[in-house]
């Protein structure tokens, strides 16, 4: 039997590691970058597996147009760009590669917080522009604004593996306490990383520094908006290295422009790539990076390899690294019982994650 794998991610070509893994299994793989729904559909015609990035979204229209499709494999740890409800209904697995960049994202959030509290970008720019020797008052002005983490309250929105990783990192800087909001994490789990679970409003009102490490869901969509920021301290620093849709950018812009909060650092935006004319680029109290928090030489190798392995494993019945819609397994069983379906001749997906 011949298998067909299509990679449609348009913003960067797939790693040779991904292609090597798939071809070593004797499977055909094509890279056809696509920017729109229709381009994805055209590229993936006849595909058994479709490997995608964050954009364009893999919509119900795309999924319904590909009758042979058995898996959509997301590059990275999120699955928010794929219509999970439609995929499950159609018996299509949605996979990801969790755990590959936990350290990187936690490091990046910590680096953003330190860059803001210690004013690293501003001091670097001033020094290189000659301020230290020629305009020492500029250096003194920056020195007066430097802040410490010790003795302050650190808040974490989303206490999954990355949130816990951040807690472990920031604890070494001596905060007075670390608090978190996550309705799916009990206090007994939080105790293991020295975190106090609180409600959302308490997280907002008590945090001196607040970092976001939650998936993008219906519940978290634009949960950080101008009303949320108004509940925070005027001296608060806000960090988002999770997902852009969690934050209403117009609300963040307003909060930063009017002094509702002190500063922010974000690695993700609601629409990516961020438009070159975005007003966010003009905010002096906002640090921006281009969705690179999860990137490193190590996570790149692991992600590229596991992305390809998921494409192979789903078709030959080996364990998947991550399944974003585990209920699809039951749906596939129902489809098999009802007659001919897209899984005829293929083994059931094996959902036990392995590393």
mmCIF file with all atom_site columns, N, CA, C and O in Angstrom, residues 57-80:
data_model
loop_
_atom_site.group_PDB
_atom_site.id
_atom_site.type_symbol
_atom_site.label_atom_id
_atom_site.label_alt_id
_atom_site.label_comp_id
_atom_site.label_asym_id
_atom_site.label_entity_id
_atom_site.label_seq_id
_atom_site.pdbx_PDB_ins_code
_atom_site.Cartn_x
_atom_site.Cartn_y
_atom_site.Cartn_z
_atom_site.occupancy
_atom_site.B_iso_or_equiv
_atom_site.pdbx_formal_charge
_atom_site.auth_seq_id
_atom_site.auth_comp_id
_atom_site.auth_asym_id
_atom_site.auth_atom_id
_atom_site.pdbx_PDB_model_num
ATOM 1  N N  . UNK A 1 57 ? -5.392  28.238 9.091  1.00 0.00 ? 57 UNK A N  1
ATOM 2  C CA . UNK A 1 57 ? -6.110  27.308 9.948  1.00 0.00 ? 57 UNK A CA 1
ATOM 3  C C  . UNK A 1 57 ? -6.631  26.123 9.131  1.00 0.00 ? 57 UNK A C  1
ATOM 4  O O  . UNK A 1 57 ? -7.013  26.271 7.967  1.00 0.00 ? 57 UNK A O  1
ATOM 5  N N  . UNK A 1 58 ? -6.632  24.971 9.765  1.00 0.00 ? 58 UNK A N  1
ATOM 6  C CA . UNK A 1 58 ? -7.181  23.771 9.137  1.00 0.00 ? 58 UNK A CA 1
ATOM 7  C C  . UNK A 1 58 ? -8.644  23.693 9.542  1.00 0.00 ? 58 UNK A C  1
ATOM 8  O O  . UNK A 1 58 ? -9.000  23.200 10.614 1.00 0.00 ? 58 UNK A O  1
ATOM 9  N N  . UNK A 1 59 ? -9.511  24.175 8.682  1.00 0.00 ? 59 UNK A N  1
ATOM 10 C CA . UNK A 1 59 ? -10.925 24.367 8.985  1.00 0.00 ? 59 UNK A CA 1
ATOM 11 C C  . UNK A 1 59 ? -11.755 23.128 8.643  1.00 0.00 ? 59 UNK A C  1
ATOM 12 O O  . UNK A 1 59 ? -11.282 22.170 8.032  1.00 0.00 ? 59 UNK A O  1
ATOM 13 N N  . UNK A 1 60 ? -13.010 23.202 9.028  1.00 0.00 ? 60 UNK A N  1
ATOM 14 C CA . UNK A 1 60 ? -13.950 22.126 8.681  1.00 0.00 ? 60 UNK A CA 1
ATOM 15 C C  . UNK A 1 60 ? -14.016 21.939 7.169  1.00 0.00 ? 60 UNK A C  1
ATOM 16 O O  . UNK A 1 60 ? -14.045 20.810 6.672  1.00 0.00 ? 60 UNK A O  1
ATOM 17 N N  . UNK A 1 61 ? -14.017 23.031 6.427  1.00 0.00 ? 61 UNK A N  1
ATOM 18 C CA . UNK A 1 61 ? -14.066 22.935 4.969  1.00 0.00 ? 61 UNK A CA 1
ATOM 19 C C  . UNK A 1 61 ? -12.888 22.125 4.445  1.00 0.00 ? 61 UNK A C  1
ATOM 20 O O  . UNK A 1 61 ? -13.048 21.265 3.569  1.00 0.00 ? 61 UNK A O  1
ATOM 21 N N  . UNK A 1 62 ? -11.711 22.395 4.961  1.00 0.00 ? 62 UNK A N  1
ATOM 22 C CA . UNK A 1 62 ? -10.520 21.656 4.535  1.00 0.00 ? 62 UNK A CA 1
ATOM 23 C C  . UNK A 1 62 ? -10.684 20.177 4.853  1.00 0.00 ? 62 UNK A C  1
ATOM 24 O O  . UNK A 1 62 ? -10.468 19.298 4.001  1.00 0.00 ? 62 UNK A O  1
ATOM 25 N N  . UNK A 1 63 ? -11.062 19.873 6.075  1.00 0.00 ? 63 UNK A N  1
ATOM 26 C CA . UNK A 1 63 ? -11.166 18.484 6.525  1.00 0.00 ? 63 UNK A CA 1
ATOM 27 C C  . UNK A 1 63 ? -12.228 17.712 5.751  1.00 0.00 ? 63 UNK A C  1
ATOM 28 O O  . UNK A 1 63 ? -12.023 16.546 5.384  1.00 0.00 ? 63 UNK A O  1
ATOM 29 N N  . UNK A 1 64 ? -13.349 18.345 5.500  1.00 0.00 ? 64 UNK A N  1
ATOM 30 C CA . UNK A 1 64 ? -14.434 17.669 4.772  1.00 0.00 ? 64 UNK A CA 1
ATOM 31 C C  . UNK A 1 64 ? -14.082 17.439 3.306  1.00 0.00 ? 64 UNK A C  1
ATOM 32 O O  . UNK A 1 64 ? -14.684 16.595 2.647  1.00 0.00 ? 64 UNK A O  1
ATOM 33 N N  . UNK A 1 65 ? -13.113 18.170 2.797  1.00 0.00 ? 65 UNK A N  1
ATOM 34 C CA . UNK A 1 65 ? -12.732 18.063 1.384  1.00 0.00 ? 65 UNK A CA 1
ATOM 35 C C  . UNK A 1 65 ? -11.670 17.000 1.128  1.00 0.00 ? 65 UNK A C  1
ATOM 36 O O  . UNK A 1 65 ? -11.279 16.787 -0.026 1.00 0.00 ? 65 UNK A O  1
ATOM 37 N N  . UNK A 1 66 ? -11.196 16.342 2.199  1.00 0.00 ? 66 UNK A N  1
ATOM 38 C CA . UNK A 1 66 ? -10.100 15.379 2.062  1.00 0.00 ? 66 UNK A CA 1
ATOM 39 C C  . UNK A 1 66 ? -10.537 14.017 2.596  1.00 0.00 ? 66 UNK A C  1
ATOM 40 O O  . UNK A 1 66 ? -10.240 13.652 3.744  1.00 0.00 ? 66 UNK A O  1
ATOM 41 N N  . UNK A 1 67 ? -11.231 13.224 1.776  1.00 0.00 ? 67 UNK A N  1
ATOM 42 C CA . UNK A 1 67 ? -11.830 11.969 2.243  1.00 0.00 ? 67 UNK A CA 1
ATOM 43 C C  . UNK A 1 67 ? -10.828 10.888 2.642  1.00 0.00 ? 67 UNK A C  1
ATOM 44 O O  . UNK A 1 67 ? -11.201 9.946  3.351  1.00 0.00 ? 67 UNK A O  1
ATOM 45 N N  . UNK A 1 68 ? -9.584  10.979 2.189  1.00 0.00 ? 68 UNK A N  1
ATOM 46 C CA . UNK A 1 68 ? -8.589  9.961  2.564  1.00 0.00 ? 68 UNK A CA 1
ATOM 47 C C  . UNK A 1 68 ? -7.819  10.320 3.828  1.00 0.00 ? 68 UNK A C  1
ATOM 48 O O  . UNK A 1 68 ? -7.064  9.498  4.357  1.00 0.00 ? 68 UNK A O  1
ATOM 49 N N  . UNK A 1 69 ? -8.007  11.527 4.332  1.00 0.00 ? 69 UNK A N  1
ATOM 50 C CA . UNK A 1 69 ? -7.180  12.028 5.420  1.00 0.00 ? 69 UNK A CA 1
ATOM 51 C C  . UNK A 1 69 ? -7.436  11.280 6.732  1.00 0.00 ? 69 UNK A C  1
ATOM 52 O O  . UNK A 1 69 ? -8.579  11.081 7.137  1.00 0.00 ? 69 UNK A O  1
ATOM 53 N N  . UNK A 1 70 ? -6.342  10.879 7.372  1.00 0.00 ? 70 UNK A N  1
ATOM 54 C CA . UNK A 1 70 ? -6.433  10.188 8.648  1.00 0.00 ? 70 UNK A CA 1
ATOM 55 C C  . UNK A 1 70 ? -5.814  10.977 9.779  1.00 0.00 ? 70 UNK A C  1
ATOM 56 O O  . UNK A 1 70 ? -6.106  10.746 10.944 1.00 0.00 ? 70 UNK A O  1
ATOM 57 N N  . UNK A 1 71 ? -4.946  11.913 9.441  1.00 0.00 ? 71 UNK A N  1
ATOM 58 C CA . UNK A 1 71 ? -4.286  12.694 10.480 1.00 0.00 ? 71 UNK A CA 1
ATOM 59 C C  . UNK A 1 71 ? -3.897  14.074 9.987  1.00 0.00 ? 71 UNK A C  1
ATOM 60 O O  . UNK A 1 71 ? -3.438  14.232 8.855  1.00 0.00 ? 71 UNK A O  1
ATOM 61 N N  . UNK A 1 72 ? -4.099  15.066 10.850 1.00 0.00 ? 72 UNK A N  1
ATOM 62 C CA . UNK A 1 72 ? -3.512  16.386 10.679 1.00 0.00 ? 72 UNK A CA 1
ATOM 63 C C  . UNK A 1 72 ? -2.456  16.511 11.766 1.00 0.00 ? 72 UNK A C  1
ATOM 64 O O  . UNK A 1 72 ? -2.766  16.408 12.960 1.00 0.00 ? 72 UNK A O  1
ATOM 65 N N  . UNK A 1 73 ? -1.215  16.727 11.382 1.00 0.00 ? 73 UNK A N  1
ATOM 66 C CA . UNK A 1 73 ? -0.125  16.832 12.340 1.00 0.00 ? 73 UNK A CA 1
ATOM 67 C C  . UNK A 1 73 ? 0.331   18.265 12.481 1.00 0.00 ? 73 UNK A C  1
ATOM 68 O O  . UNK A 1 73 ? 0.868   18.842 11.530 1.00 0.00 ? 73 UNK A O  1
ATOM 69 N N  . UNK A 1 74 ? 0.113   18.839 13.675 1.00 0.00 ? 74 UNK A N  1
ATOM 70 C CA . UNK A 1 74 ? 0.557   20.210 13.921 1.00 0.00 ? 74 UNK A CA 1
ATOM 71 C C  . UNK A 1 74 ? 2.034   20.224 14.267 1.00 0.00 ? 74 UNK A C  1
ATOM 72 O O  . UNK A 1 74 ? 2.522   19.409 15.021 1.00 0.00 ? 74 UNK A O  1
ATOM 73 N N  . UNK A 1 75 ? 2.723   21.199 13.724 1.00 0.00 ? 75 UNK A N  1
ATOM 74 C CA . UNK A 1 75 ? 4.115   21.454 14.077 1.00 0.00 ? 75 UNK A CA 1
ATOM 75 C C  . UNK A 1 75 ? 4.121   22.200 15.405 1.00 0.00 ? 75 UNK A C  1
ATOM 76 O O  . UNK A 1 75 ? 3.532   23.261 15.526 1.00 0.00 ? 75 UNK A O  1
ATOM 77 N N  . UNK A 1 76 ? 4.747   21.655 16.431 1.00 0.00 ? 76 UNK A N  1
ATOM 78 C CA . UNK A 1 76 ? 4.773   22.293 17.740 1.00 0.00 ? 76 UNK A CA 1
ATOM 79 C C  . UNK A 1 76 ? 3.819   21.640 18.708 1.00 0.00 ? 76 UNK A C  1
ATOM 80 O O  . UNK A 1 76 ? 3.377   20.504 18.520 1.00 0.00 ? 76 UNK A O  1
ATOM 81 N N  . UNK A 1 77 ? 3.476   22.387 19.772 1.00 0.00 ? 77 UNK A N  1
ATOM 82 C CA . UNK A 1 77 ? 2.703   21.778 20.860 1.00 0.00 ? 77 UNK A CA 1
ATOM 83 C C  . UNK A 1 77 ? 1.217   22.126 20.828 1.00 0.00 ? 77 UNK A C  1
ATOM 84 O O  . UNK A 1 77 ? 0.415   21.483 21.499 1.00 0.00 ? 77 UNK A O  1
ATOM 85 N N  . UNK A 1 78 ? 0.820   23.153 20.088 1.00 0.00 ? 78 UNK A N  1
ATOM 86 C CA . UNK A 1 78 ? -0.587  23.550 20.080 1.00 0.00 ? 78 UNK A CA 1
ATOM 87 C C  . UNK A 1 78 ? -1.389  22.830 19.012 1.00 0.00 ? 78 UNK A C  1
ATOM 88 O O  . UNK A 1 78 ? -0.844  22.284 18.058 1.00 0.00 ? 78 UNK A O  1
ATOM 89 N N  . UNK A 1 79 ? -2.701  22.818 19.195 1.00 0.00 ? 79 UNK A N  1
ATOM 90 C CA . UNK A 1 79 ? -3.608  22.279 18.173 1.00 0.00 ? 79 UNK A CA 1
ATOM 91 C C  . UNK A 1 79 ? -4.759  23.259 17.928 1.00 0.00 ? 79 UNK A C  1
ATOM 92 O O  . UNK A 1 79 ? -5.772  22.902 17.333 1.00 0.00 ? 79 UNK A O  1
ATOM 93 N N  . UNK A 1 80 ? -4.593  24.500 18.374 1.00 0.00 ? 80 UNK A N  1
ATOM 94 C CA . UNK A 1 80 ? -5.674  25.471 18.328 1.00 0.00 ? 80 UNK A CA 1
ATOM 95 C C  . UNK A 1 80 ? -5.992  25.951 16.920 1.00 0.00 ? 80 UNK A C  1
ATOM 96 O O  . UNK A 1 80 ? -7.037  26.554 16.697 1.00 0.00 ? 80 UNK A O  1
#
